[in-house]
């Protein structure tokens, strides 16, 4: 179990590094990155037996974003699509029962309130059976130096530390 925790922690760090790399690339090359990522994600690799035991789990928010960008597909969703395309893994998006506002400042206000109240926002969609997977990639944005509170909900429901 301790080894599994180390693997999951390593994957989270890897996903964070990939996210940072993509963000730097986006800021340097602001040429419809979303369209290119979507095109890549439309052509996934063939599923292998290992890919069938791998899942990309992520929470992402599209809409108005910092600094002054409107996203059709959230940053974490873009990274999840890339990982899915490269690994052939299945994908599960954590969808909040109450959607976050399109407006960036309204989302910041709600996220801050959730953090202050130690809230556990409900997840709208049914969780997959995680016992079927050997490898789980977990992706999420960092909000005010914290993971979004819906990730705490996810960890409680799936009984992860």
Coordinates of N, CA, C and O in Angstrom, one line a residue:
X1 N 0.8 -1.2 0.0 CA 0.0 0.0 0.0 C 0.9 1.3 0.0 O 0.6 2.2 -0.7
X2 N 2.0 1.2 0.8 CA 2.9 2.3 0.8 C 3.5 2.6 -0.6 O 3.7 3.7 -1.0
X3 N 3.9 1.5 -1.3 CA 4.4 1.6 -2.6 C 3.4 2.2 -3.6 O 3.8 3.0 -4.4
X4 N 2.2 1.8 -3.4 CA 1.1 2.4 -4.3 C 0.9 3.9 -4.1 O 0.8 4.6 -5.0
X5 N 1.0 4.3 -2.8 CA 0.9 5.7 -2.5 C 2.1 6.5 -3.1 O 1.9 7.6 -3.6
X6 N 3.3 5.9 -3.1 CA 4.4 6.5 -3.7 C 4.3 6.6 -5.2 O 4.6 7.7 -5.8
X7 N 3.7 5.6 -5.8 CA 3.5 5.7 -7.3 C 2.5 6.8 -7.6 O 2.7 7.6 -8.5
X8 N 1.4 6.8 -6.8 CA 0.4 7.8 -7.1 C 1.0 9.2 -6.9 O 0.7 10.1 -7.7
X9 N 1.7 9.4 -5.8 CA 2.4 10.7 -5.6 C 3.3 11.1 -6.7 O 3.3 12.2 -7.2
X10 N 4.0 10.1 -7.2 CA 4.9 10.4 -8.3 C 4.2 10.8 -9.6 O 4.6 11.7 -10.3
X11 N 3.0 10.1 -9.8 CA 2.2 10.4 -11.0 C 1.6 11.8 -10.8 O 1.5 12.6 -11.8
X12 N 1.3 12.2 -9.6 CA 0.7 13.6 -9.4 C 1.8 14.6 -9.7 O 1.6 15.6 -10.4
X13 N 3.0 14.3 -9.3 CA 4.2 15.3 -9.5 C 4.4 15.3 -11.0 O 4.6 16.4 -11.6
X14 N 4.4 14.1 -11.7 CA 4.6 14.1 -13.2 C 3.5 14.9 -13.9 O 3.8 15.7 -14.8
X15 N 2.3 14.7 -13.5 CA 1.2 15.5 -14.1 C 1.4 17.0 -13.9 O 1.1 17.8 -14.8
X16 N 1.8 17.4 -12.7 CA 2.0 18.8 -12.4 C 3.1 19.3 -13.3 O 3.0 20.5 -13.8
X17 N 4.2 18.6 -13.5 CA 5.3 19.0 -14.3 C 4.9 19.2 -15.8 O 5.2 20.1 -16.5
X18 N 4.1 18.2 -16.2 CA 3.5 18.3 -17.6 C 2.7 19.5 -17.7 O 2.8 20.3 -18.7
X19 N 1.8 19.8 -16.7 CA 1.0 20.9 -16.7 C 1.8 22.2 -16.8 O 1.5 23.1 -17.6
X20 N 2.8 22.3 -16.0 CA 3.6 23.5 -16.0 C 4.3 23.7 -17.4 O 4.3 24.8 -17.9
X21 N 4.8 22.6 -17.9 CA 5.4 22.7 -19.3 C 4.5 23.2 -20.3 O 4.8 24.0 -21.2
X22 N 3.2 22.7 -20.3 CA 2.2 23.1 -21.3 C 1.9 24.5 -21.1 O 1.7 25.3 -22.0
X23 N 1.7 25.0 -19.8 CA 1.4 26.4 -19.5 C 2.4 27.3 -20.0 O 2.1 28.3 -20.6
X24 N 3.7 27.0 -19.8 CA 4.8 27.8 -20.3 C 4.7 27.9 -21.9 O 4.8 28.9 -22.5
X25 N 4.5 26.7 -22.5 CA 4.4 26.7 -23.9 C 3.2 27.6 -24.4 O 3.3 28.3 -25.4
X26 N 2.1 27.4 -23.7 CA 0.9 28.2 -24.1 C 1.2 29.7 -24.0 O 0.8 30.5 -24.9
X27 N 1.8 30.1 -23.0 CA 2.1 31.6 -22.8 C 3.1 32.1 -23.8 O 3.0 33.2 -24.2
X28 N 4.0 31.2 -24.2 CA 5.0 31.6 -25.3 C 4.4 31.6 -26.7 O 4.8 32.3 -27.5
X29 N 3.5 30.7 -26.9 CA 2.9 30.4 -28.2 C 1.4 30.4 -28.2 O 0.8 29.4 -28.2
X30 N 0.8 31.6 -28.1 CA -0.6 31.7 -27.9 C -1.3 31.6 -29.3 O -1.9 32.5 -29.8
X31 N -1.2 30.4 -29.9 CA -1.8 30.1 -31.2 C -2.8 29.0 -31.2 O -2.5 27.9 -31.6
X32 N -3.9 29.3 -30.7 CA -5.0 28.3 -30.6 C -4.6 26.9 -30.1 O -4.8 25.9 -30.7
X33 N -3.9 26.9 -28.9 CA -3.4 25.7 -28.3 C -4.6 24.7 -28.1 O -4.4 23.5 -28.3
X34 N -5.7 25.2 -27.7 CA -6.9 24.4 -27.4 C -7.2 23.6 -28.7 O -7.5 22.4 -28.6
X35 N -7.3 24.2 -29.8 CA -7.6 23.5 -31.1 C -6.6 22.4 -31.4 O -7.0 21.3 -31.8
X36 N -5.3 22.6 -31.2 CA -4.3 21.6 -31.5 C -4.4 20.5 -30.5 O -4.4 19.3 -30.9
X37 N -4.7 20.7 -29.2 CA -4.8 19.7 -28.2 C -6.0 18.8 -28.5 O -6.0 17.6 -28.5
X38 N -7.1 19.5 -28.9 CA -8.3 18.7 -29.3 C -8.1 17.8 -30.4 O -8.6 16.7 -30.5
X39 N -7.4 18.3 -31.5 CA -7.1 17.5 -32.6 C -6.2 16.2 -32.2 O -6.5 15.1 -32.7
X40 N -5.3 16.4 -31.4 CA -4.4 15.3 -30.9 C -5.3 14.3 -30.2 O -5.2 13.1 -30.4
X41 N -6.2 14.8 -29.3 CA -7.0 13.9 -28.5 C -8.0 13.1 -29.4 O -8.5 12.1 -28.9
X42 N -8.3 13.6 -30.6 CA -9.3 12.9 -31.4 C -8.7 11.6 -32.0 O -9.4 10.9 -32.6
X43 N -7.4 11.5 -31.9 CA -6.7 10.3 -32.6 C -6.0 9.5 -31.5 O -4.7 9.5 -31.5
X44 N -6.7 8.9 -30.6 CA -6.0 8.1 -29.5 C -5.3 6.9 -30.1 O -5.6 6.4 -31.1
X45 N -4.2 6.5 -29.4 CA -3.5 5.3 -29.7 C -4.4 4.1 -29.5 O -5.3 4.1 -28.7
X46 N -4.1 3.0 -30.1 CA -4.8 1.7 -29.9 C -4.7 1.3 -28.5 O -3.6 1.4 -27.8
X47 N -5.8 0.8 -27.9 CA -5.8 0.3 -26.6 C -5.0 -1.0 -26.4 O -5.1 -1.9 -27.2
X48 N -4.1 -1.0 -25.5 CA -3.3 -2.2 -25.1 C -3.9 -2.8 -23.8 O -4.7 -2.2 -23.2
X49 N -3.4 -4.0 -23.5 CA -4.0 -4.6 -22.2 C -3.6 -3.7 -21.0 O -4.3 -3.5 -20.1
X50 N -2.4 -3.1 -21.1 CA -2.0 -2.2 -20.0 C -2.8 -0.9 -20.0 O -3.2 -0.4 -19.0
X51 N -3.1 -0.4 -21.2 CA -4.0 0.8 -21.3 C -5.4 0.5 -20.8 O -6.0 1.4 -20.2
X52 N -5.8 -0.7 -20.9 CA -7.1 -1.0 -20.4 C -7.2 -1.0 -18.9 O -8.2 -1.0 -18.3
X53 N -6.0 -1.0 -18.3 CA -5.9 -1.0 -16.8 C -5.4 0.3 -16.3 O -4.9 0.4 -15.2
X54 N -5.5 1.3 -17.1 CA -5.0 2.7 -16.8 C -6.2 3.6 -17.0 O -6.9 3.5 -18.0
X55 N -6.3 4.6 -16.1 CA -7.3 5.6 -16.2 C -6.8 7.0 -15.8 O -5.9 7.1 -14.9
X56 N -7.2 8.0 -16.5 CA -6.9 9.3 -16.3 C -8.1 10.0 -15.6 O -9.2 10.1 -16.2
X57 N -7.9 10.4 -14.3 CA -9.0 11.0 -13.6 C -8.6 12.5 -13.4 O -7.5 12.8 -13.0
X58 N -9.6 13.4 -13.7 CA -9.2 14.8 -13.6 C -10.4 15.6 -13.3 O -11.6 15.3 -13.5
X59 N -10.1 16.8 -12.7 CA -11.1 17.9 -12.5 C -10.5 19.1 -13.2 O -9.4 19.4 -13.1
X60 N -11.4 19.7 -14.0 CA -11.0 20.9 -14.8 C -12.1 21.8 -14.9 O -13.3 21.4 -14.8
X61 N -11.8 23.1 -15.1 CA -12.8 24.1 -15.3 C -12.5 24.9 -16.5 O -11.4 25.5 -16.7
X62 N -13.5 25.0 -17.4 CA -13.4 25.8 -18.6 C -14.0 27.2 -18.3 O -14.5 27.4 -17.2
X63 N -13.9 28.1 -19.2 CA -14.5 29.4 -19.0 C -13.4 30.5 -18.8 O -12.3 30.3 -19.3
X64 N -13.8 31.6 -18.2 CA -12.9 32.7 -18.0 C -11.8 32.2 -17.1 O -12.0 31.6 -16.1
X65 N -10.5 32.5 -17.5 CA -9.4 32.1 -16.7 C -8.4 33.2 -16.6 O -8.4 34.1 -17.3
X66 N -7.5 33.0 -15.6 CA -6.4 33.9 -15.4 C -5.3 33.6 -16.3 O -4.9 32.4 -16.5
X67 N -4.6 34.5 -16.9 CA -4.8 35.9 -17.0 C -5.6 36.3 -18.2 O -5.1 36.2 -19.4
X68 N -6.8 36.6 -18.0 CA -7.7 37.2 -19.1 C -7.8 36.3 -20.3 O -7.7 36.7 -21.4
X69 N -8.1 35.0 -20.1 CA -8.3 34.0 -21.2 C -9.6 33.4 -21.0 O -10.1 33.0 -19.9
X70 N -10.2 33.1 -22.2 CA -11.5 32.3 -22.2 C -11.1 30.9 -22.8 O -10.6 30.8 -23.9
X71 N -11.4 29.9 -22.0 CA -11.0 28.5 -22.4 C -12.3 27.7 -22.7 O -13.2 27.6 -21.9
X72 N -12.3 27.1 -23.9 CA -13.4 26.2 -24.2 C -13.1 24.9 -23.5 O -14.1 24.2 -23.1
X73 N -11.9 24.5 -23.3 CA -11.5 23.3 -22.6 C -10.5 23.8 -21.6 O -9.5 24.4 -21.9
X74 N -10.7 23.4 -20.3 CA -9.9 23.8 -19.2 C -8.4 23.2 -19.4 O -8.2 22.2 -20.1
X75 N -7.5 23.9 -18.7 CA -6.1 23.5 -18.9 C -5.9 22.0 -18.4 O -5.2 21.2 -19.1
X76 N -6.4 21.6 -17.3 CA -6.2 20.3 -16.8 C -6.9 19.3 -17.7 O -6.3 18.2 -18.0
X77 N -8.0 19.6 -18.3 CA -8.7 18.8 -19.3 C -7.8 18.6 -20.5 O -7.7 17.5 -21.0
X78 N -7.1 19.6 -20.9 CA -6.2 19.5 -22.1 C -5.0 18.5 -21.8 O -4.7 17.7 -22.6
X79 N -4.5 18.6 -20.6 CA -3.4 17.7 -20.2 C -3.9 16.3 -20.1 O -3.3 15.3 -20.5
X80 N -5.1 16.1 -19.5 CA -5.7 14.8 -19.4 C -5.9 14.2 -20.8 O -5.7 13.0 -21.0
X81 N -6.3 15.0 -21.8 CA -6.5 14.5 -23.1 C -5.2 14.1 -23.7 O -5.1 13.1 -24.4
X82 N -4.1 14.8 -23.5 CA -2.8 14.4 -24.0 C -2.3 13.1 -23.4 O -1.8 12.2 -24.1
X83 N -2.5 13.0 -22.1 CA -2.1 11.7 -21.4 C -2.9 10.6 -21.9 O -2.4 9.5 -22.2
X84 N -4.2 10.8 -22.1 CA -5.1 9.7 -22.6 C -4.7 9.3 -24.0 O -4.6 8.2 -24.3
X85 N -4.4 10.3 -24.8 CA -4.0 10.1 -26.2 C -2.7 9.3 -26.2 O -2.5 8.3 -27.0
X86 N -1.7 9.6 -25.4 CA -0.4 9.0 -25.4 C -0.5 7.6 -24.8 O 0.3 6.7 -25.2
X87 N -1.3 7.3 -23.8 CA -1.4 6.0 -23.1 C -2.5 5.1 -23.6 O -2.4 3.9 -23.4
X88 N -3.5 5.7 -24.3 CA -4.6 4.9 -24.6 C -5.5 4.5 -23.5 O -6.4 3.7 -23.5
X89 N -5.3 5.2 -22.3 CA -6.1 5.0 -21.1 C -7.5 5.4 -21.2 O -7.9 6.2 -22.1
X90 N -8.3 4.9 -20.3 CA -9.7 5.4 -20.2 C -9.6 6.8 -19.5 O -8.6 7.1 -18.9
X91 N -10.7 7.5 -19.5 CA -10.7 8.8 -18.9 C -12.0 9.0 -18.1 O -13.1 8.6 -18.4
X92 N -11.8 9.6 -16.9 CA -13.0 10.0 -16.0 C -12.8 11.4 -15.6 O -11.8 11.8 -15.0
X93 N -13.8 12.2 -15.9 CA -13.8 13.6 -15.5 C -14.6 13.8 -14.2 O -15.8 13.4 -14.2
X94 N -14.1 14.4 -13.2 CA -14.8 14.7 -12.0 C -15.7 16.0 -12.3 O -15.2 17.0 -12.6
X95 N -17.0 15.8 -12.3 CA -17.9 16.9 -12.6 C -18.7 17.3 -11.3 O -19.3 16.4 -10.7
X96 N -18.6 18.5 -10.9 CA -19.3 18.9 -9.7 C -20.8 19.0 -9.9 O -21.3 19.3 -11.0
X97 N -21.5 18.6 -8.9 CA -23.0 18.6 -9.0 C -23.5 20.0 -9.3 O -24.4 20.3 -10.1
X98 N -22.9 21.0 -8.6 CA -23.2 22.4 -8.9 C -22.0 23.0 -9.7 O -20.9 23.1 -9.1
X99 N -22.2 23.3 -10.9 CA -21.1 23.7 -11.8 C -20.5 25.0 -11.2 O -21.2 25.9 -10.6
X100 N -19.2 25.2 -11.5 CA -18.5 26.4 -11.1 C -18.9 27.5 -12.1 O -19.1 27.2 -13.3
X101 N -18.9 28.8 -11.7 CA -19.3 29.9 -12.6 C -18.3 30.0 -13.8 O -17.2 29.7 -13.6
X102 N -18.8 30.5 -14.9 CA -18.0 30.8 -16.0 C -17.0 32.0 -15.6 O -15.8 31.9 -16.0
X103 N -17.5 32.9 -14.9 CA -16.7 34.1 -14.5 C -15.6 33.7 -13.5 O -15.8 33.0 -12.5
X104 N -14.4 34.1 -13.8 CA -13.2 33.8 -13.0 C -13.3 34.3 -11.6 O -13.1 33.5 -10.6
X105 N -13.6 35.5 -11.4 CA -13.7 36.1 -10.0 C -14.8 35.4 -9.2 O -14.6 35.2 -8.0
X106 N -15.9 35.1 -9.8 CA -17.0 34.3 -9.1 C -16.5 33.0 -8.7 O -16.8 32.5 -7.6
X107 N -15.7 32.3 -9.5 CA -15.1 31.0 -9.2 C -14.2 31.1 -8.1 O -14.2 30.3 -7.1
X108 N -13.3 32.2 -8.1 CA -12.3 32.4 -7.0 C -13.1 32.6 -5.7 O -12.7 32.0 -4.6
X109 N -14.1 33.4 -5.7 CA -14.9 33.6 -4.5 C -15.5 32.3 -4.0 O -15.5 32.1 -2.8
X110 N -16.1 31.5 -4.8 CA -16.7 30.3 -4.4 C -15.6 29.3 -3.9 O -15.8 28.7 -2.8
X111 N -14.5 29.2 -4.6 CA -13.4 28.3 -4.1 C -12.9 28.7 -2.8 O -12.6 27.9 -1.9
X112 N -12.7 30.0 -2.5 CA -12.3 30.5 -1.3 C -13.3 30.2 -0.2 O -12.9 29.7 0.9
X113 N -14.5 30.4 -0.4 CA -15.6 30.0 0.5 C -15.5 28.5 0.9 O -15.6 28.1 2.0
X114 N -15.4 27.7 -0.2 CA -15.4 26.3 0.1 C -14.1 25.9 0.9 O -14.3 25.1 1.8
X115 N -13.0 26.5 0.7 CA -11.8 26.2 1.5 C -12.0 26.7 2.9 O -11.7 26.0 3.8
X116 N -12.5 27.9 3.1 CA -12.8 28.4 4.4 C -13.7 27.6 5.2 O -13.6 27.4 6.5
X117 N -14.7 27.0 4.6 CA -15.7 26.2 5.2 C -15.4 24.7 5.2 O -16.1 23.9 5.7
X118 N -14.2 24.3 4.7 CA -13.8 22.9 4.6 C -14.9 22.1 3.9 O -15.2 21.0 4.3
X119 N -15.5 22.7 2.9 CA -16.6 22.1 2.2 C -16.2 20.8 1.4 O -15.1 20.6 1.1
X120 N -17.2 20.0 1.1 CA -17.0 18.8 0.3 C -18.1 18.9 -0.8 O -19.2 18.3 -0.7
X121 N -17.8 19.6 -1.9 CA -18.8 19.7 -3.0 C -19.1 18.3 -3.5 O -18.2 17.4 -3.6
X122 N -20.3 18.1 -3.9 CA -20.8 16.8 -4.4 C -20.3 16.6 -5.8 O -20.2 17.5 -6.6
X123 N -20.1 15.3 -6.1 CA -19.7 14.9 -7.5 C -21.0 14.5 -8.2 O -21.7 13.6 -7.7
X124 N -21.2 15.0 -9.4 CA -22.4 14.7 -10.2 C -22.4 13.4 -10.8 O -23.4 12.6 -10.8
X125 N -21.3 13.0 -11.5 CA -21.2 11.8 -12.3 C -20.8 10.5 -11.4 O -20.1 10.7 -10.4
X126 N -21.2 9.4 -11.9 CA -20.9 8.1 -11.2 C -19.5 7.8 -11.3 O -18.9 7.9 -12.4
X127 N -18.9 7.4 -10.2 CA -17.5 7.0 -10.2 C -17.3 5.6 -10.8 O -18.1 4.7 -10.7
X128 N -16.2 5.4 -11.6 CA -15.9 4.1 -12.1 C -15.4 3.2 -11.0 O -15.1 3.6 -9.9
X129 N -15.3 1.9 -11.3 CA -14.7 0.9 -10.3 C -13.2 1.0 -10.4 O -12.6 0.5 -11.3
X130 N -12.6 1.7 -9.5 CA -11.1 1.9 -9.5 C -10.3 0.6 -9.3 O -9.1 0.6 -9.5
X131 N -11.0 -0.4 -8.8 CA -10.3 -1.7 -8.5 C -9.9 -2.3 -9.9 O -9.0 -3.2 -9.9
X132 N -10.5 -1.9 -11.0 CA -10.1 -2.4 -12.3 C -8.8 -1.9 -12.8 O -8.3 -2.3 -13.9
X133 N -8.2 -0.9 -12.2 CA -7.1 -0.1 -12.7 C -5.8 -0.3 -11.9 O -5.9 -0.3 -10.7
X134 N -4.7 -0.5 -12.6 CA -3.4 -0.6 -11.9 C -2.8 0.7 -11.8 O -2.0 1.0 -10.9
X135 N -3.0 1.6 -12.8 CA -2.4 2.9 -12.9 C -3.5 4.0 -13.0 O -4.4 3.9 -13.8
X136 N -3.4 5.0 -12.1 CA -4.4 6.1 -12.1 C -3.6 7.4 -12.2 O -2.8 7.7 -11.3
X137 N -3.9 8.1 -13.2 CA -3.3 9.5 -13.3 C -4.4 10.4 -12.7 O -5.5 10.3 -13.1
X138 N -4.0 11.3 -11.8 CA -4.9 12.2 -11.2 C -4.5 13.6 -11.5 O -3.4 14.0 -11.1
X139 N -5.4 14.4 -12.1 CA -5.0 15.8 -12.5 C -6.1 16.7 -12.0 O -7.3 16.5 -11.9
X140 N -5.6 17.9 -11.5 CA -6.4 18.9 -11.0 C -5.7 20.3 -11.0 O -4.5 20.3 -11.0
X141 N -6.4 21.4 -11.1 CA -5.8 22.7 -11.0 C -5.4 23.0 -9.5 O -5.9 22.3 -8.6
X142 N -4.5 24.0 -9.4 CA -4.2 24.5 -8.0 C -5.0 25.8 -7.9 O -4.8 26.7 -8.7
X143 N -5.8 25.9 -6.9 CA -6.6 27.0 -6.6 C -6.1 27.7 -5.3 O -6.2 27.0 -4.2
X144 N -5.6 28.9 -5.3 CA -5.1 29.6 -4.2 C -4.2 28.7 -3.3 O -4.3 28.6 -2.1
X145 N -3.2 28.1 -4.0 CA -2.2 27.2 -3.4 C -2.7 25.9 -2.8 O -2.1 25.3 -2.0
X146 N -4.0 25.5 -3.2 CA -4.6 24.3 -2.6 C -5.3 23.6 -3.8 O -5.6 24.1 -4.8
X147 N -5.5 22.3 -3.5 CA -6.3 21.6 -4.5 C -7.7 21.9 -4.3 O -8.1 22.3 -3.2
X148 N -8.5 21.9 -5.3 CA -10.0 22.2 -5.2 C -10.6 21.3 -4.2 O -10.3 20.1 -4.1
X149 N -11.6 21.8 -3.5 CA -12.2 21.0 -2.4 C -12.9 19.8 -2.9 O -13.1 18.8 -2.2
X150 N -13.3 19.8 -4.2 CA -14.0 18.6 -4.8 C -13.0 17.4 -4.8 O -13.5 16.3 -4.8
X151 N -11.7 17.7 -4.8 CA -10.8 16.6 -4.8 C -10.8 15.9 -3.4 O -10.6 14.7 -3.3
X152 N -11.0 16.7 -2.4 CA -11.2 16.1 -1.0 C -12.4 15.1 -1.0 O -12.3 14.0 -0.5
X153 N -13.5 15.6 -1.7 CA -14.7 14.7 -1.8 C -14.3 13.5 -2.5 O -14.6 12.4 -2.1
X154 N -13.6 13.6 -3.6 CA -13.2 12.4 -4.4 C -12.3 11.5 -3.6 O -12.5 10.3 -3.6
X155 N -11.4 12.0 -2.8 CA -10.5 11.1 -2.0 C -11.3 10.4 -0.9 O -11.0 9.2 -0.6
X156 N -12.3 11.1 -0.3 CA -13.1 10.5 0.7 C -13.9 9.3 0.1 O -14.0 8.2 0.6
X157 N -14.6 9.6 -1.0 CA -15.5 8.6 -1.7 C -14.7 7.4 -2.1 O -15.1 6.3 -1.9
X158 N -13.5 7.6 -2.6 CA -12.6 6.5 -3.1 C -11.7 6.0 -2.0 O -10.9 5.1 -2.3
X159 N -11.8 6.5 -0.8 CA -11.0 6.1 0.3 C -9.5 6.2 0.1 O -8.8 5.3 0.5
X160 N -9.1 7.3 -0.5 CA -7.7 7.5 -0.8 C -7.2 8.4 0.3 O -7.9 9.3 0.9
X161 N -5.9 8.4 0.7 CA -5.4 9.2 1.8 C -5.3 10.7 1.4 O -5.3 11.1 0.3

